[in-house]
Short mmCIF file of C-alpha atoms in Angstrom, two decimals:
data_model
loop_
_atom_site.label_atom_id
_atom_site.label_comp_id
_atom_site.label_asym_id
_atom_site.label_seq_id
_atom_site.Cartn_x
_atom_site.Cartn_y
_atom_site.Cartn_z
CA UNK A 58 13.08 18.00 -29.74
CA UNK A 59 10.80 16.80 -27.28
CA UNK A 60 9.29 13.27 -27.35
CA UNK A 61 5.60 13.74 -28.94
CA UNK A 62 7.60 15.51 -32.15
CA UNK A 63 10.42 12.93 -32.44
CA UNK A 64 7.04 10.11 -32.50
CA UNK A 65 5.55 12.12 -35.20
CA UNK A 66 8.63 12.42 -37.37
CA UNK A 67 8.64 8.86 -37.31
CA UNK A 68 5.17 8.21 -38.17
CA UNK A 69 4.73 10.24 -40.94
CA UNK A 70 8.26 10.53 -42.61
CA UNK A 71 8.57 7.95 -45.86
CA UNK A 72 11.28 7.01 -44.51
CA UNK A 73 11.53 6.12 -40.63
CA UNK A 74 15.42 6.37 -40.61
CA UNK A 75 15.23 10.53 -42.22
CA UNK A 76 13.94 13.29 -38.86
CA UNK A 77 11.93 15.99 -40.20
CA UNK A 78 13.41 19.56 -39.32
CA UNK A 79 11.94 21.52 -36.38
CA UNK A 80 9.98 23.92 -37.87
CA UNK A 81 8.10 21.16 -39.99
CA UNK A 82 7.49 19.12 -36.80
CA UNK A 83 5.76 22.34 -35.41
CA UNK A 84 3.50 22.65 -38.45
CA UNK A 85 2.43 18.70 -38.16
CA UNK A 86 2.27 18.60 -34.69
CA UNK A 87 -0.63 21.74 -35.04
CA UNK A 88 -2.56 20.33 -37.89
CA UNK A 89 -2.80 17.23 -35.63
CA UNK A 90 -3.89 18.64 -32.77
CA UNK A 91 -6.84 21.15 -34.58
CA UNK A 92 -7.90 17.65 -36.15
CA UNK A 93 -7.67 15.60 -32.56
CA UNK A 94 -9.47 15.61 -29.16
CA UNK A 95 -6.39 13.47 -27.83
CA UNK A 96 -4.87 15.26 -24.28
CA UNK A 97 -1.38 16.20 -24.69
CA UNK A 98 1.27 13.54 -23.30
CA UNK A 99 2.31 14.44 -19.45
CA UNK A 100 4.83 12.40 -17.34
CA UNK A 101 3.78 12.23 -13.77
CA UNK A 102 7.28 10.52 -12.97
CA UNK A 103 5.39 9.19 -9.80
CA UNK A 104 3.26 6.08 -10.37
CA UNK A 105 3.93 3.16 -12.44
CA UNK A 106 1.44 2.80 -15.49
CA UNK A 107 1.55 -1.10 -16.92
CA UNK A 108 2.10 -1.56 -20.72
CA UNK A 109 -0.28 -3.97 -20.97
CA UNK A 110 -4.31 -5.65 -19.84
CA UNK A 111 -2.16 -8.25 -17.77
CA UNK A 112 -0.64 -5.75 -15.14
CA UNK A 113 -3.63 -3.83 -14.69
CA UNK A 114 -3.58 -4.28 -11.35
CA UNK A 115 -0.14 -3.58 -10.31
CA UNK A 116 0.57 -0.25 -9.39
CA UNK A 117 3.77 1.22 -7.25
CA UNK A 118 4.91 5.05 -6.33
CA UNK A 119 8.33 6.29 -6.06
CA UNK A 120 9.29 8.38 -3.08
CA UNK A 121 12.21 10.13 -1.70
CA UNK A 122 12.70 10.59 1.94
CA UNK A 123 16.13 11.81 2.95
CA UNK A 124 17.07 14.94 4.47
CA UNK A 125 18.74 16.25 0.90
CA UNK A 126 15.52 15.10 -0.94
CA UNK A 127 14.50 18.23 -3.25
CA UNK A 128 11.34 16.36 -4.68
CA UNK A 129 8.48 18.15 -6.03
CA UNK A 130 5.54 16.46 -3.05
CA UNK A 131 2.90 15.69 -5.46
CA UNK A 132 1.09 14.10 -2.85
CA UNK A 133 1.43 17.03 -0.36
CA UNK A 134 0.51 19.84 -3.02
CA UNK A 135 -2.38 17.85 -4.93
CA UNK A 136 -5.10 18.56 -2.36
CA UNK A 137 -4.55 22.42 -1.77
CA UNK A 138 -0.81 22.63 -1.45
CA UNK A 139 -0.06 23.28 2.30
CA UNK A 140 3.43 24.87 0.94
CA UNK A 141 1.47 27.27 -0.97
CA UNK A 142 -0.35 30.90 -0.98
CA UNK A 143 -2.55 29.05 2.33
CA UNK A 144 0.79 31.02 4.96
CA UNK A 145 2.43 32.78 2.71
CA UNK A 146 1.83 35.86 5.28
CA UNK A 147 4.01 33.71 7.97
CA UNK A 148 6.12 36.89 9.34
CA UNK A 149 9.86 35.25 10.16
CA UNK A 150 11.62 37.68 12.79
CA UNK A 151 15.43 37.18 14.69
CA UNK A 152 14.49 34.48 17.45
CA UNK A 153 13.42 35.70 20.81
CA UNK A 154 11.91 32.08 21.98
CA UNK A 155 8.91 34.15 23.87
CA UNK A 156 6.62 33.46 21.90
CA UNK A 157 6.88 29.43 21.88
CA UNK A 158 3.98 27.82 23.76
CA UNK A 159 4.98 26.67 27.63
CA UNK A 160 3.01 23.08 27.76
CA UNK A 161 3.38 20.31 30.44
CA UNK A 162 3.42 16.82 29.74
CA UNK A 163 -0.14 15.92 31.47
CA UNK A 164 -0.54 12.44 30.86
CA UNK A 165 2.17 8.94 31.95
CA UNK A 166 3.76 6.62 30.97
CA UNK A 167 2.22 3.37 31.13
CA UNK A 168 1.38 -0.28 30.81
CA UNK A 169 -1.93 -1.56 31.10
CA UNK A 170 -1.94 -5.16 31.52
CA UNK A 171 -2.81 -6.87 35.14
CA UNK A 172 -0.14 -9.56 35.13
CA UNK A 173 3.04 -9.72 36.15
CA UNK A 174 5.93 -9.33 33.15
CA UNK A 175 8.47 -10.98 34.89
CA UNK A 176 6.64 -14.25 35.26
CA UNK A 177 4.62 -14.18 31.90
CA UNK A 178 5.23 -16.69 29.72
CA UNK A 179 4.91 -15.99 25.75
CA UNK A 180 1.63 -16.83 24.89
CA UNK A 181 0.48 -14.17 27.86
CA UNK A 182 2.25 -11.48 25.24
CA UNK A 183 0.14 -12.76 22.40
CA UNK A 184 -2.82 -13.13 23.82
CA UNK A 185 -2.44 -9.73 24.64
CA UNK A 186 -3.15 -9.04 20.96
CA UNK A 187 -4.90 -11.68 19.55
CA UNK A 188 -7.06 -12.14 21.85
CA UNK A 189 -10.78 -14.11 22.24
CA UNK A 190 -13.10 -11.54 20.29
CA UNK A 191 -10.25 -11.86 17.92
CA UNK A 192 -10.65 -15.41 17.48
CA UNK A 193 -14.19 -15.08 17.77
CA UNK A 194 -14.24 -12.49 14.58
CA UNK A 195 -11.83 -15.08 12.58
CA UNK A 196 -14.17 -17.96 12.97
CA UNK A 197 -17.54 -16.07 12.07
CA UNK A 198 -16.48 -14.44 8.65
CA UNK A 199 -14.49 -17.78 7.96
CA UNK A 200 -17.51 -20.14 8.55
CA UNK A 201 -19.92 -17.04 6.55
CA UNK A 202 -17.52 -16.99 3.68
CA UNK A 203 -17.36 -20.79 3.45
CA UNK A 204 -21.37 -20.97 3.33
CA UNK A 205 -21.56 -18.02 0.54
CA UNK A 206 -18.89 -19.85 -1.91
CA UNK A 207 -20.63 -23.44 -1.34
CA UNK A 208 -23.99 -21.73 -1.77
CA UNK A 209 -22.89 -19.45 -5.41
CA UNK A 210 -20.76 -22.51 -7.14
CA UNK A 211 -21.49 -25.92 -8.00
CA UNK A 212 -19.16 -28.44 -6.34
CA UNK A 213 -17.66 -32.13 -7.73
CA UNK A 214 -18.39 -34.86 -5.76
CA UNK A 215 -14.53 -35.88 -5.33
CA UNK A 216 -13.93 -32.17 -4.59
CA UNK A 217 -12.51 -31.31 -1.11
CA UNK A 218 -15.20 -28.62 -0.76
CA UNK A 219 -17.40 -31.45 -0.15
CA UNK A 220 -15.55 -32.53 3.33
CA UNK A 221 -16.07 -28.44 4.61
CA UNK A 222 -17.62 -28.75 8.33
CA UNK A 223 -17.74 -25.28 10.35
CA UNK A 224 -15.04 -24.47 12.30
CA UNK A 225 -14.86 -23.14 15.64
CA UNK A 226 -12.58 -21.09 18.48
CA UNK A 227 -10.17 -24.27 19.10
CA UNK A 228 -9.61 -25.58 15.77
CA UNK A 229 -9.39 -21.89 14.70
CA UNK A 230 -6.59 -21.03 17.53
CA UNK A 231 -4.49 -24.45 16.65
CA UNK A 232 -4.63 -23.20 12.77
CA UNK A 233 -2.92 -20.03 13.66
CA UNK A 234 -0.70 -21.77 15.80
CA UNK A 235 0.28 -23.80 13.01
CA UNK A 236 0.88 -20.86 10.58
CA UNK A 237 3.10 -19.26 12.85
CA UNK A 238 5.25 -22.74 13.39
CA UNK A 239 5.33 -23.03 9.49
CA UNK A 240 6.86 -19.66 9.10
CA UNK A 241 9.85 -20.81 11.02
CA UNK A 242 10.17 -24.36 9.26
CA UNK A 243 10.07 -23.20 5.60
CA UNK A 244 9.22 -26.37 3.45
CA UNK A 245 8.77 -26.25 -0.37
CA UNK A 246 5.00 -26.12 -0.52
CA UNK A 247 2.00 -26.80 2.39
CA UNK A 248 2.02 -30.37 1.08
CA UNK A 249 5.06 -30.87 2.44
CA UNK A 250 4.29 -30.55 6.04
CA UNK A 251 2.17 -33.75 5.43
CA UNK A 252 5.01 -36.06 2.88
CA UNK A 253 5.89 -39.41 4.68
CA UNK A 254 9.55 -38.75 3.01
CA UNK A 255 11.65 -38.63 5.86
CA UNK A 256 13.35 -35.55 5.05
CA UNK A 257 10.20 -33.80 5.67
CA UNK A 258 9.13 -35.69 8.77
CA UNK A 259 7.02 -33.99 11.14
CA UNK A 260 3.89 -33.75 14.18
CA UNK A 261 1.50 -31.84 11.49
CA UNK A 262 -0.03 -34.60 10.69
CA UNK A 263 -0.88 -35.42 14.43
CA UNK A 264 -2.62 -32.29 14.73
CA UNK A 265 -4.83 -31.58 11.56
CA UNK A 266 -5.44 -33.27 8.34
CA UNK A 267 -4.10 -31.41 5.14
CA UNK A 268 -7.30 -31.01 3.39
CA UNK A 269 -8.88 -29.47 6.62
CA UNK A 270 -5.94 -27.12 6.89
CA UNK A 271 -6.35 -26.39 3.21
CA UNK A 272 -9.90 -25.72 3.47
CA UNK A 273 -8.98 -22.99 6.66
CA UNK A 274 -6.91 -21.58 4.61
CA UNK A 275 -8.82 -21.31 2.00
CA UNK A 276 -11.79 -19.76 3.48
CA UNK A 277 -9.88 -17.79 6.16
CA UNK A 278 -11.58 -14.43 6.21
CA UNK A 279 -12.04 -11.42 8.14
CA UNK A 280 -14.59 -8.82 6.68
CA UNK A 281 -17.25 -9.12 3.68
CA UNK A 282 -16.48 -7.03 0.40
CA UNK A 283 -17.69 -3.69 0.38
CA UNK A 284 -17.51 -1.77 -3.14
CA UNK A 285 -14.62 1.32 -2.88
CA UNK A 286 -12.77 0.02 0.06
CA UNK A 287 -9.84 -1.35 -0.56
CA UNK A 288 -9.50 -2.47 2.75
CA UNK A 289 -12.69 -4.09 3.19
CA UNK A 290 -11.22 -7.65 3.49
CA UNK A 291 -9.41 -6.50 6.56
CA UNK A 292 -11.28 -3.89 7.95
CA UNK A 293 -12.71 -5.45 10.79
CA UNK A 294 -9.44 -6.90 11.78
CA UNK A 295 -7.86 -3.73 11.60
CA UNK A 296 -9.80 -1.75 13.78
CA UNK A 297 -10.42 -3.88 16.46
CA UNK A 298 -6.36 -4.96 16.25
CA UNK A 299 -4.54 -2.06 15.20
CA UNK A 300 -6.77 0.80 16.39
CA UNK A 301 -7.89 -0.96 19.75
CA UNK A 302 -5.66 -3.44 21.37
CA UNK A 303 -2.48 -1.52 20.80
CA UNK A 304 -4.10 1.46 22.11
CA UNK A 305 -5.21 -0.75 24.92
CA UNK A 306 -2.15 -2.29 26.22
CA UNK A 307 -0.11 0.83 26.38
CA UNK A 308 -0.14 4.58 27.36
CA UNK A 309 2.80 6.35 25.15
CA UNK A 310 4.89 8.81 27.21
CA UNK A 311 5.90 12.51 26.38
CA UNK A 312 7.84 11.39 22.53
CA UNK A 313 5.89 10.17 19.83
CA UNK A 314 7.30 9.85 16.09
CA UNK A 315 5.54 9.22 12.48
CA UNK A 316 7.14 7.63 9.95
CA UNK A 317 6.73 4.64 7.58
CA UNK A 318 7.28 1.00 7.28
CA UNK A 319 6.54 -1.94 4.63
CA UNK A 320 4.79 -4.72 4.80
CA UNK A 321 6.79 -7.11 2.08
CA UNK A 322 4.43 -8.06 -0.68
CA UNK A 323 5.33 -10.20 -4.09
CA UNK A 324 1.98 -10.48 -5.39
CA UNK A 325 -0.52 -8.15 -7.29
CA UNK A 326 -2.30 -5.41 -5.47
CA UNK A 327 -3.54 -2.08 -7.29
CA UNK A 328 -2.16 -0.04 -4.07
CA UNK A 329 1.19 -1.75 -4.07
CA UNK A 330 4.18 0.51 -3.40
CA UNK A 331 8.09 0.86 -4.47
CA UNK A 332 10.36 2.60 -1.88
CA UNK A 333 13.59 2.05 -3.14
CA UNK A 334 15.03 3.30 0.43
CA UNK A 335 13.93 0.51 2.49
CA UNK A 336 15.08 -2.25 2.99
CA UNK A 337 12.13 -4.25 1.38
CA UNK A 338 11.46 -2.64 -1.70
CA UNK A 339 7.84 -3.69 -2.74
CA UNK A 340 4.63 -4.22 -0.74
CA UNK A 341 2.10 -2.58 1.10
CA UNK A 342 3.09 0.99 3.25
CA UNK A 343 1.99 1.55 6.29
CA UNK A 344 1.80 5.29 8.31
CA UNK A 345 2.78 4.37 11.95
CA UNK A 346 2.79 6.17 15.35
CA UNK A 347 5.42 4.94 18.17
CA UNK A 348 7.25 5.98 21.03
CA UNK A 349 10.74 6.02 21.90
CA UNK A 350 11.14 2.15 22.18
CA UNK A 351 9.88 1.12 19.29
CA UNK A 352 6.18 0.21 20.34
CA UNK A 353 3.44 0.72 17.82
CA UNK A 354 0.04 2.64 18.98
CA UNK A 355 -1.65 2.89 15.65
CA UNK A 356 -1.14 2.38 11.86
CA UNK A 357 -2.80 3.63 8.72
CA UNK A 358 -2.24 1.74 5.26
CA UNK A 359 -1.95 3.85 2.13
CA UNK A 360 -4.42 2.46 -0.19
CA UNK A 361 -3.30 5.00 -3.19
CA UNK A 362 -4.13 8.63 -4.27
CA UNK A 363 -7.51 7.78 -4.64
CA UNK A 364 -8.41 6.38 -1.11
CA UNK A 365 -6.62 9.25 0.78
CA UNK A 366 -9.17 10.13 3.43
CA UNK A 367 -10.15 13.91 3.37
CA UNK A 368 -10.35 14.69 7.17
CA UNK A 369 -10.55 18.45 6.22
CA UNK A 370 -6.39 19.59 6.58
CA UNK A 371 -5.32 19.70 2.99
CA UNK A 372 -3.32 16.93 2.19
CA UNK A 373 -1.96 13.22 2.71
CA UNK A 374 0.68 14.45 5.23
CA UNK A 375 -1.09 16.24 7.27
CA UNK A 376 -4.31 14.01 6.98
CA UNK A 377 -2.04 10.95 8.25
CA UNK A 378 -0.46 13.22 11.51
CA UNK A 379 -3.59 14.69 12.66
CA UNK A 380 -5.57 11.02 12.31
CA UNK A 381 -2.41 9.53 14.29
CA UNK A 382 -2.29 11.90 16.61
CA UNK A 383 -6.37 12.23 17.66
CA UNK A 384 -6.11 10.36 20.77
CA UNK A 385 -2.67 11.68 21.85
CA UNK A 386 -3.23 15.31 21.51
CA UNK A 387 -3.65 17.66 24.18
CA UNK A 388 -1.31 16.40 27.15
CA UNK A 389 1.87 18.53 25.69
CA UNK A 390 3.30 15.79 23.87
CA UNK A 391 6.32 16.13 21.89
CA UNK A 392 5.86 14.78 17.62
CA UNK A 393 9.17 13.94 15.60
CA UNK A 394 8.82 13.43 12.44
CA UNK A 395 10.80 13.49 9.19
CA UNK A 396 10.66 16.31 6.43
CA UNK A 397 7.50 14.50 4.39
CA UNK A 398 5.52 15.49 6.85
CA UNK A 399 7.01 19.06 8.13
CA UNK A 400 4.73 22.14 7.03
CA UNK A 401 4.06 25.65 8.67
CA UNK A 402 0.42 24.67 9.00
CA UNK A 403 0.37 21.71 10.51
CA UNK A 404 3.02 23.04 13.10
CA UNK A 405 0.86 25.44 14.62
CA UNK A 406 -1.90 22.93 14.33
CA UNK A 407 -0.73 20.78 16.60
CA UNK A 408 0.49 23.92 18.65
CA UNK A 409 -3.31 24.95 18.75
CA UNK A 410 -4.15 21.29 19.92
CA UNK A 411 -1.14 21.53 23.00
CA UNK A 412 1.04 19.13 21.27
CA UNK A 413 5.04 19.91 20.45
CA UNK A 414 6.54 19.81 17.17
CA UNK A 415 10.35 18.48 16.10
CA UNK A 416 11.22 17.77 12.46
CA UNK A 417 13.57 18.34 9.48
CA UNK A 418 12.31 19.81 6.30
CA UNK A 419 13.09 20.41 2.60
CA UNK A 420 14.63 23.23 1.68
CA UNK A 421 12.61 23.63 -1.26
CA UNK A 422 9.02 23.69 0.74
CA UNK A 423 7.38 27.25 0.48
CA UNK A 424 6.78 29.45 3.84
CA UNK A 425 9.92 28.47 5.65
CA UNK A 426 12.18 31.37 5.83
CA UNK A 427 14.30 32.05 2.42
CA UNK A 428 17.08 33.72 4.47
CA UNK A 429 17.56 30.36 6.47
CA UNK A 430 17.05 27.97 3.40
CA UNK A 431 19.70 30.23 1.36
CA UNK A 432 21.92 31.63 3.87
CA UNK A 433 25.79 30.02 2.92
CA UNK A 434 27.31 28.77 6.07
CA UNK A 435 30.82 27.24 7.30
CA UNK A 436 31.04 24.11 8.83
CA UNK A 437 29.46 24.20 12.38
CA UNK A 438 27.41 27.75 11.63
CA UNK A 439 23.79 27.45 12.48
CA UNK A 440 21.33 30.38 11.21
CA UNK A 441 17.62 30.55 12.57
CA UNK A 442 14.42 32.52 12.55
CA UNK A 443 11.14 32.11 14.49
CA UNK A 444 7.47 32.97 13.36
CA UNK A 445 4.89 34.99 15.29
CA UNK A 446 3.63 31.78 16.39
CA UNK A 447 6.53 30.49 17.52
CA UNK A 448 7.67 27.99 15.10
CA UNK A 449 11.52 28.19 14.67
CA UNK A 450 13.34 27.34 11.93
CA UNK A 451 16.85 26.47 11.83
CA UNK A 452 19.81 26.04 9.10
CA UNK A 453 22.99 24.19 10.40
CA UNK A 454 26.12 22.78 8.41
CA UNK A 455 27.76 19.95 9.07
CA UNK A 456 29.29 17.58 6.61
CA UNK A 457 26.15 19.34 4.73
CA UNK A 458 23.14 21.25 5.34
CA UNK A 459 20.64 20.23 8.25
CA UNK A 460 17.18 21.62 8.03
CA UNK A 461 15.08 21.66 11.31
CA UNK A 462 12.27 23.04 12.91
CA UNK A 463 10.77 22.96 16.18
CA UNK A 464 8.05 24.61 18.05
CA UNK A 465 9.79 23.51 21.53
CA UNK A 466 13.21 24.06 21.09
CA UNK A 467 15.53 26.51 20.47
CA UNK A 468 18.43 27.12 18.28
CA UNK A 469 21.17 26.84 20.88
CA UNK A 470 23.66 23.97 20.38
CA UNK A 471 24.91 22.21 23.61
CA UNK A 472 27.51 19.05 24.07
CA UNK A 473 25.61 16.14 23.67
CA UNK A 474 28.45 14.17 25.72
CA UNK A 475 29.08 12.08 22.81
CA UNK A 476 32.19 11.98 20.56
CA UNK A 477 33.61 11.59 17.13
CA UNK A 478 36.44 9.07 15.73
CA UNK A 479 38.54 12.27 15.93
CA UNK A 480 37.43 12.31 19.56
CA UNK A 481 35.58 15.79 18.64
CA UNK A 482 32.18 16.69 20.94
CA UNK A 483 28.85 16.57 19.07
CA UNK A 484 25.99 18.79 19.50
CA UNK A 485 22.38 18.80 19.39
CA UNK A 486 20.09 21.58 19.56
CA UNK A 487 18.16 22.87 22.78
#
């Protein structure tokens, strides 16, 4: 008895505590619905609805992202499902490795910054990043902001809007200063940092008043409001931050990887997430590109299903890869990523753009081989197959099934060098 029936028993029994049989349930649940324009009840089992006007702007999404993760992708299939009909002539042969592209890392490794790092002192590093146009940015939507809200509302005399003077690139550099010092000396609230109590005793005071730090941070700003952008607020900062400097300071080498990270977040926000596999649960997600020690070159925040950008490949995966990759493709590059993001297509995408492939993927994604995804193997058996365009696909057991695929690599397994508690050589794939 599914859950719109069992409702309906309830409603229109006599008595609530007596279920109507099945076949009656049919019968009402038909007269109902020739008698009512209402849509049929459907479960997306992805995205938190609230129960009430209060929560209306509190949203979060489930996801899965482990290598045994048999998920359905409903934000990979909703814009023209890349694991669909789209490859479904991919011809899988025996591997032969011939027909993998030969590409040579063209580009370097670098840093490009003009000092010295072994005599630069800390604020060198973050003025790297937050640097004067920065600043400059900060102080001219701060100061606009302040002169739009004293210009649309009607101010008290006694009210500390009163004492607002424009601020400028000093003040503005000591307030940031000052936010970052706060963050490591936690006191119960901002007033706080200004008590006379001598358990809070501190230099604040020396620096800036509390109603002029109040008034920063209340006006603090960094773009104007722009109707359907979510990330108008920020937008400015974002681009010329996380699109520019970090591009700026840095060349990536030959290994790249995509994955995500979360920006903790307690308050409301209609594009707030829930991952329960990291480590901080709720708050805003971020798609990242880094290299092999960690740096970050670019990020893109998920704003929802209805901000994904359409750049023309099909789908949220693939939209985030090819935007995070732009600048980096080309030079033979090698892209890891993990099995959200693994599909046919965008494999010999990025072959067509000279750029490497390595990834897991789910077993349950169409166009990767079925004799791979269902072959039954013994511990340390590996089965593989490779497409016409190279892309192979490979199916080893371990302590369970591993997934890969690669479009550099091949399915050989060679010592890694590196053993087990029962002193037993691992293996990685060549």
């Amino acid at each position: 008895m599914d859950r719109r029936k069992r409702k309906l028993s309830i409603l229109e029994c006599d008595n609530p505590k007596k279920i109507l049989s099945e076949r009656e349930l049919e019968e009402l649940a038909l007269k109902i619905g020739e008698s009512s324009d209402e849509e049929p009840f459907q479960d997306s089992g992805s995205e938190y609805k609230p129960s009430d006007d209060s929560d209306q702007y509190y949203s979060s999404e489930r996801e899965e992202n482990s290598n045994e993760s048999d998920s359905s992708d409903s934000d990979l299939s909703e814009n023209g499902d890349v694991n669909g009909d789209a490859n479904s002539d991919v011809v899988w042969n025996d591997c032969t490795y011939t027909k993998q592209p030969n590409l040579a890392f063209t580009s370097q490794e670098e840093i490009n910054v003009p000092f010295d790092r072994s005599t630069a002192k800390p604020i060198d590093f973050y003025q790297l990043f937050i640097s004067d146009d920065i600043i400059e940015l900060m102080v001219r939507e701060t100061n606009k902001n302040a002169q739009t809200f004293l210009e649309n509302n009607t101010v008290r005399r006694s009210s500390r809007y009163k004492e607002w003077k424009d601020t400028n690139v000093q003040e503005m550099k000591m307030f940031l200063g000052l936010r970052i010092w706060m963050r490591l000396v936690n006191m119960p609230s901002i007033e706080s940092y200004w008590s006379d109590k001598r358990i809070y005793k501190n230099e604040m005071s020396s620096f800036i008043t509390r109603n002029c730090f109040q008034l920063l941070l209340r006006f603090w700003h960094f773009g104007e409001d722009i109707q359907g952008d979510r990330l108008c607020k920020i937008r400015p900062l974002l681009e010329l931050e996380a699109q520019t400097k970090f591009q700026q300071v840095k060349t990536p080498g030959q290994n790249l990887v995509i994955d995500e990270s979360m920006v903790p977040l307690t308050g409301r926000l209609n594009f707030k997430q829930y991952i329960p596999g990291k480590s901080h649960k709720y708050g805003i997600k971020l798609f990242k590109i880094c290299d092999q020690v960690g740096y970050t070159h670019r990020i893109i925040p998920y704003c929802g299903k209805k901000n994904e950008n359409d750049l023309g490949h099909g789908c949220l995966a693939t939209n985030v890869v090819m935007s995070l990759m732009t600048p980096y493709l080309g030079h033979g590059r090698i892209l890891c990523t993990d099995n959200f993001y693994t599909s046919v297509p965008l494999i010999e995408e990025l072959s067509d753009q000279k750029t490497y492939f390595v990834g897991t993927y789910r077993k349950n994604r169409k166009v990767f081989p079925k004799e791979v995804t269902t072959a039954k193997l013994k511990r340390g058996e590996c089965k593989s197959l490779e497409s016409s365009k190279g892309v192979v696909a490979l199916k080893w057991r371990d302590k369970r099934d591993v997934y890969c695929v690669s479009s550099k690599f091949s399915a050989n397994m060679v010592p890694t060098g590196k053993k087990t508690k029962r002193k037993r050589i691992l293996k990685s794939q060549r």
